[in-house]
CSV table of N, CA and C in Angstrom, one decimal:
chain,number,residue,atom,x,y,z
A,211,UNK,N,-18.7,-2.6,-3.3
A,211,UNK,CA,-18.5,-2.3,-4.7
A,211,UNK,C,-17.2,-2.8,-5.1
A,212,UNK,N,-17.1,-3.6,-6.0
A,212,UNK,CA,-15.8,-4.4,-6.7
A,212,UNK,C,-15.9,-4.0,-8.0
A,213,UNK,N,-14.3,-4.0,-8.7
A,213,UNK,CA,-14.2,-3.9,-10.4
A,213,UNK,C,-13.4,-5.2,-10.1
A,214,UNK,N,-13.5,-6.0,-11.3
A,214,UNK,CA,-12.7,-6.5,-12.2
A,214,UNK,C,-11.9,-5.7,-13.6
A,215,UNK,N,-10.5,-6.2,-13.1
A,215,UNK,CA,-9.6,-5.5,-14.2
A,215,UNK,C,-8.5,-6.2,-14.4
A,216,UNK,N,-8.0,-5.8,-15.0
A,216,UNK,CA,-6.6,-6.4,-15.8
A,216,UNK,C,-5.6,-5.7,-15.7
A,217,UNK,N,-4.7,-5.9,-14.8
A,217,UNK,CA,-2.9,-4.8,-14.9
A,217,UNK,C,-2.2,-5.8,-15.4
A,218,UNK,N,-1.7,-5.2,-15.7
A,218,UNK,CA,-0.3,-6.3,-16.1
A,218,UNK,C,-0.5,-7.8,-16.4
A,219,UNK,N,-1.3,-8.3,-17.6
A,219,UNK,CA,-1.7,-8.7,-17.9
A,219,UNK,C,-2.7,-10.4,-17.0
A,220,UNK,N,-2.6,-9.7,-15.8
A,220,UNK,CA,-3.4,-10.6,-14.9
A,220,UNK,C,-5.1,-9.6,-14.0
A,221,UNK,N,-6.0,-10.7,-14.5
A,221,UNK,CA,-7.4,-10.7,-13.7
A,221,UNK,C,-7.1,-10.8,-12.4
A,222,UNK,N,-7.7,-9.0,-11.9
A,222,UNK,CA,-8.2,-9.2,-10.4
A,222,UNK,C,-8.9,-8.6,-10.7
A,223,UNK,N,-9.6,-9.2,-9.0
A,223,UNK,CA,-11.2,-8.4,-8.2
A,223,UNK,C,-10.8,-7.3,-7.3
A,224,UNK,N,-11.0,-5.6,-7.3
A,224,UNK,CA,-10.4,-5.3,-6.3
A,224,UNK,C,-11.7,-4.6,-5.9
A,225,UNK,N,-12.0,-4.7,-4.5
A,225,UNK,CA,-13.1,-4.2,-3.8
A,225,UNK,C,-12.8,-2.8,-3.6
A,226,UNK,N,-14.5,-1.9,-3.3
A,226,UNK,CA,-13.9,-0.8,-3.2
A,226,UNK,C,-13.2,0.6,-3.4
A,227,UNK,N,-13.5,0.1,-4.6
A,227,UNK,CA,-12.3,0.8,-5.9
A,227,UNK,C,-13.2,2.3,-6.6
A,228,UNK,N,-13.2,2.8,-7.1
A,228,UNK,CA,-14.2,4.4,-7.7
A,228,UNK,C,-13.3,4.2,-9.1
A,229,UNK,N,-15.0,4.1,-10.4
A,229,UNK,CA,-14.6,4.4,-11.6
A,229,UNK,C,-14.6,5.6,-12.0
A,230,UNK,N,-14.1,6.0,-13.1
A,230,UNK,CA,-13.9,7.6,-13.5
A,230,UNK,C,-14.0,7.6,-14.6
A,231,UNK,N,-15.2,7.5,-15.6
A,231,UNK,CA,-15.7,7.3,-16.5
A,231,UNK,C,-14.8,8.3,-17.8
A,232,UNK,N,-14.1,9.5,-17.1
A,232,UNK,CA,-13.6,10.1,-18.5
A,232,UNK,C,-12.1,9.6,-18.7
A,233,UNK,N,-11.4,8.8,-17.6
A,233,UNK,CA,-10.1,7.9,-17.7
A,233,UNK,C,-10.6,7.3,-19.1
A,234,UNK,N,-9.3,6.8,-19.6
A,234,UNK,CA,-9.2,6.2,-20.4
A,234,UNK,C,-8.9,4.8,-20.4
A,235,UNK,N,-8.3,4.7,-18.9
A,235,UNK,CA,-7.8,3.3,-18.4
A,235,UNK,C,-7.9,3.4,-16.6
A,236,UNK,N,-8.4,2.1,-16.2
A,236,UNK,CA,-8.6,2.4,-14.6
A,236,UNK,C,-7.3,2.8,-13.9
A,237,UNK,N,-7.4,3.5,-13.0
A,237,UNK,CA,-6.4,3.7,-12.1
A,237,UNK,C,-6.4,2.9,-10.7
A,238,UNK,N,-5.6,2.5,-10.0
A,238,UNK,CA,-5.7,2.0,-9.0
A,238,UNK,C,-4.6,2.1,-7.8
A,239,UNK,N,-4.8,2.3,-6.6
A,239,UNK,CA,-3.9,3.1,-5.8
A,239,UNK,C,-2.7,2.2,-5.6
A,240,UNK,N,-2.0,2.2,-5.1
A,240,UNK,CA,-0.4,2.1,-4.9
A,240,UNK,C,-0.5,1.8,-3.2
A,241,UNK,N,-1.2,3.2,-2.5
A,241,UNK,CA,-1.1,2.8,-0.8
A,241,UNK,C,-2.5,1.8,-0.5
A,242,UNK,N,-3.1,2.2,-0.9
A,242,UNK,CA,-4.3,0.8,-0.6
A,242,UNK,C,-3.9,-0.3,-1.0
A,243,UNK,N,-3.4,-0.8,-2.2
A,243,UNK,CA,-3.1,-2.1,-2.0
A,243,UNK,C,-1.7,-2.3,-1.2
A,244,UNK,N,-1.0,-1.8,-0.5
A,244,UNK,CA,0.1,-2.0,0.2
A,244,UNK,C,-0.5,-2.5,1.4
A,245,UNK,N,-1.9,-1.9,1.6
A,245,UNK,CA,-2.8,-2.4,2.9
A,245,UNK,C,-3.4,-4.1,3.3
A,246,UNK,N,-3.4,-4.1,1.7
A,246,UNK,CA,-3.9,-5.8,1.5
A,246,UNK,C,-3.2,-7.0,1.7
A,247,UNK,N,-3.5,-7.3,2.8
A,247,UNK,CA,-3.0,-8.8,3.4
A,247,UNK,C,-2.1,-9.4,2.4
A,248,UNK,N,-0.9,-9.6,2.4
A,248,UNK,CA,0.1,-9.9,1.0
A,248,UNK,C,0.3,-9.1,-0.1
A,249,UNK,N,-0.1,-8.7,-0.2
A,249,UNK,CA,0.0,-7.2,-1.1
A,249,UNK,C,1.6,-6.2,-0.8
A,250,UNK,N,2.4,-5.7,-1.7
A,250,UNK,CA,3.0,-4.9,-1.4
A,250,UNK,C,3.6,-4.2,-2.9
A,251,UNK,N,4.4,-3.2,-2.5
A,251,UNK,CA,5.2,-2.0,-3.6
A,251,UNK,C,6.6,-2.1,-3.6
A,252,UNK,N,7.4,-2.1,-4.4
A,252,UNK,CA,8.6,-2.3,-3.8
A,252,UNK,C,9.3,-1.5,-5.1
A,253,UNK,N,10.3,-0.5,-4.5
A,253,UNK,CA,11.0,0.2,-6.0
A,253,UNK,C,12.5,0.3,-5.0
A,254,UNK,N,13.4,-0.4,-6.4
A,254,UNK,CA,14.7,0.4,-6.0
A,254,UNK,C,15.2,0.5,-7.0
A,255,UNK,N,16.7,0.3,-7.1
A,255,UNK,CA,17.5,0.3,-8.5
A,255,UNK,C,17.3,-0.4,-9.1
A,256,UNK,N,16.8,-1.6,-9.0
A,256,UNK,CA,17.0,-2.9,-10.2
A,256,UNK,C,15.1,-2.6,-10.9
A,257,UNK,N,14.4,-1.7,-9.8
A,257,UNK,CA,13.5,-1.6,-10.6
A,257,UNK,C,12.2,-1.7,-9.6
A,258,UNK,N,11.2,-1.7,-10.1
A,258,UNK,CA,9.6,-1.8,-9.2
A,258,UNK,C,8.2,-2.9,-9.7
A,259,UNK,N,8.1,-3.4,-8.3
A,259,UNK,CA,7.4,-4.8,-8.9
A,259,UNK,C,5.8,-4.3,-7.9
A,260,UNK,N,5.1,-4.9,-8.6
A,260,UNK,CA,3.6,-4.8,-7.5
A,260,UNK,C,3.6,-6.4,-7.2
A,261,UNK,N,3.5,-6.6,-5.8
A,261,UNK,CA,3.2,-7.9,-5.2
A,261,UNK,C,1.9,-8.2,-5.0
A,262,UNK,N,1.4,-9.1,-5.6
A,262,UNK,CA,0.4,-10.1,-4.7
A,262,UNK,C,0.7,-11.0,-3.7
A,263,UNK,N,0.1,-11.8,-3.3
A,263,UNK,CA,0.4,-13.2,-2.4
A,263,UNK,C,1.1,-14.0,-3.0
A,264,UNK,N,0.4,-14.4,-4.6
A,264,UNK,CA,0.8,-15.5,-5.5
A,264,UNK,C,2.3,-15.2,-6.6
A,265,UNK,N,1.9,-14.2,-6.4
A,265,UNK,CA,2.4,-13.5,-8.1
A,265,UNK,C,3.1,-11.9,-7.7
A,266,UNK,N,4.0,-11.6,-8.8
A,266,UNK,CA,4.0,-10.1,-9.1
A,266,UNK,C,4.5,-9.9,-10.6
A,267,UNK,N,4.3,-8.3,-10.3
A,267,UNK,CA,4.1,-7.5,-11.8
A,267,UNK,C,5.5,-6.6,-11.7
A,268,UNK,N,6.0,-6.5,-12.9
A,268,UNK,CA,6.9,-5.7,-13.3
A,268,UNK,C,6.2,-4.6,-13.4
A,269,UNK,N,6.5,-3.2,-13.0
A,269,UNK,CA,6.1,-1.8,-13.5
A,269,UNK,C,7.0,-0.9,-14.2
A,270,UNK,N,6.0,-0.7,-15.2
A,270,UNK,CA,7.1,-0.1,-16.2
A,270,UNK,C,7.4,1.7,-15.6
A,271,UNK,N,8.6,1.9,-15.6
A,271,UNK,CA,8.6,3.2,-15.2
A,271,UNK,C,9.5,3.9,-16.2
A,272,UNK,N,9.5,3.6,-17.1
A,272,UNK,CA,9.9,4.2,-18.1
A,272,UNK,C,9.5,5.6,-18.5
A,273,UNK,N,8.5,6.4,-18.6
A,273,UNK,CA,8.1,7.4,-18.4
A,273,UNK,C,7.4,8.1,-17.2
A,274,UNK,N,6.6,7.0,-16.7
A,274,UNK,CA,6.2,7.0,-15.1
A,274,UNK,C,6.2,5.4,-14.4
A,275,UNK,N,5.5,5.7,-13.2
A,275,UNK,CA,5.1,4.4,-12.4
A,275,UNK,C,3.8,3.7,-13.0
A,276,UNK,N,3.8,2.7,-14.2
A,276,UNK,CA,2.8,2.1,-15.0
A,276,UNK,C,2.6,0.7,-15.2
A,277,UNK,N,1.6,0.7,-14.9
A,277,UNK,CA,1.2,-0.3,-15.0
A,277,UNK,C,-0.3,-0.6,-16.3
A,278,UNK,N,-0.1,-1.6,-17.7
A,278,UNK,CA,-1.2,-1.4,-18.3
A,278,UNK,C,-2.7,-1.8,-17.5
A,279,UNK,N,-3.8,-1.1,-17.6
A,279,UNK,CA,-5.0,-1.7,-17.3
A,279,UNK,C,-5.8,-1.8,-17.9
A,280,UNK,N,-6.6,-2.6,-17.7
A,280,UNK,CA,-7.9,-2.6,-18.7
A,280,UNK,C,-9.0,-3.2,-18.2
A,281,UNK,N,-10.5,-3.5,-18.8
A,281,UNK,CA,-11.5,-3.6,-18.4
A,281,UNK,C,-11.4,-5.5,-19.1
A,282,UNK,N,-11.6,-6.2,-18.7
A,282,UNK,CA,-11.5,-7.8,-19.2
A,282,UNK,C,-12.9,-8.3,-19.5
A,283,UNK,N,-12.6,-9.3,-20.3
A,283,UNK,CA,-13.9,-9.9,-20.9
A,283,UNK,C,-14.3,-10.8,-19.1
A,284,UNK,N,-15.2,-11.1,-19.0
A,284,UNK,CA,-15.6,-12.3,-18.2
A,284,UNK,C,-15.1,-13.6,-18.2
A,285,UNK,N,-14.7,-13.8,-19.4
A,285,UNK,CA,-14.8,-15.7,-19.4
A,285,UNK,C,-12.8,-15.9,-18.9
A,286,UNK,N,-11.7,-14.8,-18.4
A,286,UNK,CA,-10.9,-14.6,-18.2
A,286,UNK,C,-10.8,-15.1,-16.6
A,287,UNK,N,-9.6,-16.2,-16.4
A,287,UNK,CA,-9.4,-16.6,-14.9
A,287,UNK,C,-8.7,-15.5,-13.9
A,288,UNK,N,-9.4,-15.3,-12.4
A,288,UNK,CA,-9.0,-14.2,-11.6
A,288,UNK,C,-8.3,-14.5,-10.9
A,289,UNK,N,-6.9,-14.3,-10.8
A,289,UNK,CA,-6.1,-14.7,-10.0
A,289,UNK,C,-5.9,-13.9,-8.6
A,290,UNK,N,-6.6,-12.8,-8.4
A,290,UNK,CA,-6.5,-12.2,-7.0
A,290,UNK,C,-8.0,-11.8,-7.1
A,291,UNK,N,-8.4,-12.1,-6.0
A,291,UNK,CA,-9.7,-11.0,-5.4
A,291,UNK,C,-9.3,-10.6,-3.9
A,292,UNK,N,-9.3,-9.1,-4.0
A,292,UNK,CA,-9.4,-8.5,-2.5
A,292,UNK,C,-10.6,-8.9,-1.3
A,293,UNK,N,-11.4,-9.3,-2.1
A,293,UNK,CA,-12.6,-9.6,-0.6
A,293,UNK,C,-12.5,-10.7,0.2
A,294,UNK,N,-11.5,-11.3,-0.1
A,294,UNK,CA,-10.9,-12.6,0.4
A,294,UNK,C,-9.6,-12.4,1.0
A,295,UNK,N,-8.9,-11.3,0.5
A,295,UNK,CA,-7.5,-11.1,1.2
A,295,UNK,C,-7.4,-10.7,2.5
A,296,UNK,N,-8.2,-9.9,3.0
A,296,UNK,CA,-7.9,-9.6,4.2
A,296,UNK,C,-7.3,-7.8,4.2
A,297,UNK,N,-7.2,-7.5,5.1
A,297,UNK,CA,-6.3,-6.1,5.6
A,297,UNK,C,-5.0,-6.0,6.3
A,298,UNK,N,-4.0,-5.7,6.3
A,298,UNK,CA,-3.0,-5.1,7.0
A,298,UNK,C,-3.8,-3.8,7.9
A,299,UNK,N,-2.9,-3.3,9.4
A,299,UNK,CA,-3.4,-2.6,9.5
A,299,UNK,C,-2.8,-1.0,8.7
A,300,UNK,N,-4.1,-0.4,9.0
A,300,UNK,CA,-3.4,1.0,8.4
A,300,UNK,C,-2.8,1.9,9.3
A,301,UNK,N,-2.7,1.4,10.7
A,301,UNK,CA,-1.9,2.1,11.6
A,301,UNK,C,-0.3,1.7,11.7
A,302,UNK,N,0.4,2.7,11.6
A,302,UNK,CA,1.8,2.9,12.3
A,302,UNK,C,2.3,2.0,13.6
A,303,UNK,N,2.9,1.1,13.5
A,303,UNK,CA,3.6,0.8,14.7
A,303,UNK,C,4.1,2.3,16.1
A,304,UNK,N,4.6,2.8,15.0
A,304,UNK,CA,4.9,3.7,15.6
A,304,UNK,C,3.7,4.8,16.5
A,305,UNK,N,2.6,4.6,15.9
A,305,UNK,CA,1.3,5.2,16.4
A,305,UNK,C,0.7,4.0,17.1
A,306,UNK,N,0.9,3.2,16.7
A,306,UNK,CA,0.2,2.0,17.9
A,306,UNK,C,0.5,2.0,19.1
A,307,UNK,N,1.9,1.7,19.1
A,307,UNK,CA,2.5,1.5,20.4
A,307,UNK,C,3.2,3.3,20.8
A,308,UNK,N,2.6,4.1,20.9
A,308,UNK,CA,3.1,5.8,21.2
A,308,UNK,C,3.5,5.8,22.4
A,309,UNK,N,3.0,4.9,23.6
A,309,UNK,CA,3.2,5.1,24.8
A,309,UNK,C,4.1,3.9,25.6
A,310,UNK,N,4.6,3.5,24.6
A,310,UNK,CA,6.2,2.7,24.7
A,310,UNK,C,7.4,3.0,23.7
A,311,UNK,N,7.1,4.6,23.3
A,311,UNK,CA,8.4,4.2,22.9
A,311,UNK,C,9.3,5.6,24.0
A,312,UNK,N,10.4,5.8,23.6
A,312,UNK,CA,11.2,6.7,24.5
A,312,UNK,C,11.2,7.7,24.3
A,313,UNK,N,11.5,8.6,25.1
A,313,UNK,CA,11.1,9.9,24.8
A,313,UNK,C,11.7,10.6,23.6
A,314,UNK,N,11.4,12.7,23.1
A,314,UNK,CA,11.9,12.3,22.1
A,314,UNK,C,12.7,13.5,22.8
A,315,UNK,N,13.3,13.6,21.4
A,315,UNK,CA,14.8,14.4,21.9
A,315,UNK,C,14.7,15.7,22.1
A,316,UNK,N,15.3,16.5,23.2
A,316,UNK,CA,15.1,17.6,23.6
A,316,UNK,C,15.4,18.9,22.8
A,317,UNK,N,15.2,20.1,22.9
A,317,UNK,CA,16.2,21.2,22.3
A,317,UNK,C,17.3,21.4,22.7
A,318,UNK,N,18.0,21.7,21.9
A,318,UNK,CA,19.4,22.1,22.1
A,318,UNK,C,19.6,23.0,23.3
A,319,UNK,N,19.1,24.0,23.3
A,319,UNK,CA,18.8,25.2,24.2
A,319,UNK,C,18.4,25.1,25.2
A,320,UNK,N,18.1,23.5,25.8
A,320,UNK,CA,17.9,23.0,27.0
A,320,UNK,C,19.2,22.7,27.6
A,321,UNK,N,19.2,23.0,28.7
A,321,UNK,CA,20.3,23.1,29.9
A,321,UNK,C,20.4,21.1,29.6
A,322,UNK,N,21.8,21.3,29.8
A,322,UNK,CA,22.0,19.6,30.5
A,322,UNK,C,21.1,19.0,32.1
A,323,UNK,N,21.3,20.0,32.8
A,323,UNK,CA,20.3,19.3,33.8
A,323,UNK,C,19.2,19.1,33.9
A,324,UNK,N,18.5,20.1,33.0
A,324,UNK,CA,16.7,20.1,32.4
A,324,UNK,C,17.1,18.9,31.8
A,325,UNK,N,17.7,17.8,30.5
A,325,UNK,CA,17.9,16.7,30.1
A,325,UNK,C,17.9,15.6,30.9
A,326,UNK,N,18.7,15.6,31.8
A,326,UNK,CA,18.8,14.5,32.7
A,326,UNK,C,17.5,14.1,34.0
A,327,UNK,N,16.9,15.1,34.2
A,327,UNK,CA,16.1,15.3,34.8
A,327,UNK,C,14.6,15.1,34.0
A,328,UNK,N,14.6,15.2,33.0
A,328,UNK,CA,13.3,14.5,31.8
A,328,UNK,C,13.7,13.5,31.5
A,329,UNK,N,14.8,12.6,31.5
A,329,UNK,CA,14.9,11.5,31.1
A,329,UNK,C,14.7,10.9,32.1
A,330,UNK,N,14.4,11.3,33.3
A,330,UNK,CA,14.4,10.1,35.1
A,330,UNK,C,13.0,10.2,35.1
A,331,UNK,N,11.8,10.9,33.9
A,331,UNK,CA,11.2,10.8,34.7
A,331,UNK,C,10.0,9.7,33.8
């Protein structure tokens, strides 16, 4: 299941996506597309952009994190489709590799020799 829509004044395809017929304008997640092969989110002081592979969007955050959307005519060129992008994974480095990383840090209220003695092993 794919929509075509319009943010920020550019045509994408994004697969996958759930309409909500009493919105007034589509919504579209923030962490899912961060998952999309080239895709990313980026906010700091100078401001917040949504990345594609090719392109990005200014987001207005003037009152919130916005982006305009809207439903597009057809005869409009699509500059991103998701069914072709690919995925990032959605796992954690940190959860991928769990069983290489070092141990984690003990309680306070543990003796120094209880310490030294979990760390040898």
């Amino acid at each position: 299941f794919f929509f075509r829509i319009e943010i920020g004044g550019v045509i994408v395809i994004i697969a996958n996506a759930l309409h909500v017929p009493s919105l007034r304008c589509p919504l579209y997640s923030i962490r899912c597309h961060s998952r999309i092969r080239g895709c990313a989110f980026h906010a700091d002081n100078k401001g917040v952009i949504l990345a594609f592979p090719e392109f990005t969007l200014p987001v207005d955050i003037s009152s919130d994190c916005v982006l305009q959307g809207a439903f597009p005519s057809l005869s409009g060129t699509v500059r991103f489709d998701e069914r072709n992008a690919g995925y990032a994974s959605a796992v954690s480095d940190n959860t991928r590799h769990r069983n290489k990383r070092r141990g984690t840090a003990l309680s306070p209220s543990i003796s120094a020799n209880c310490q030294l003695e979990q760390n040898h092993l």
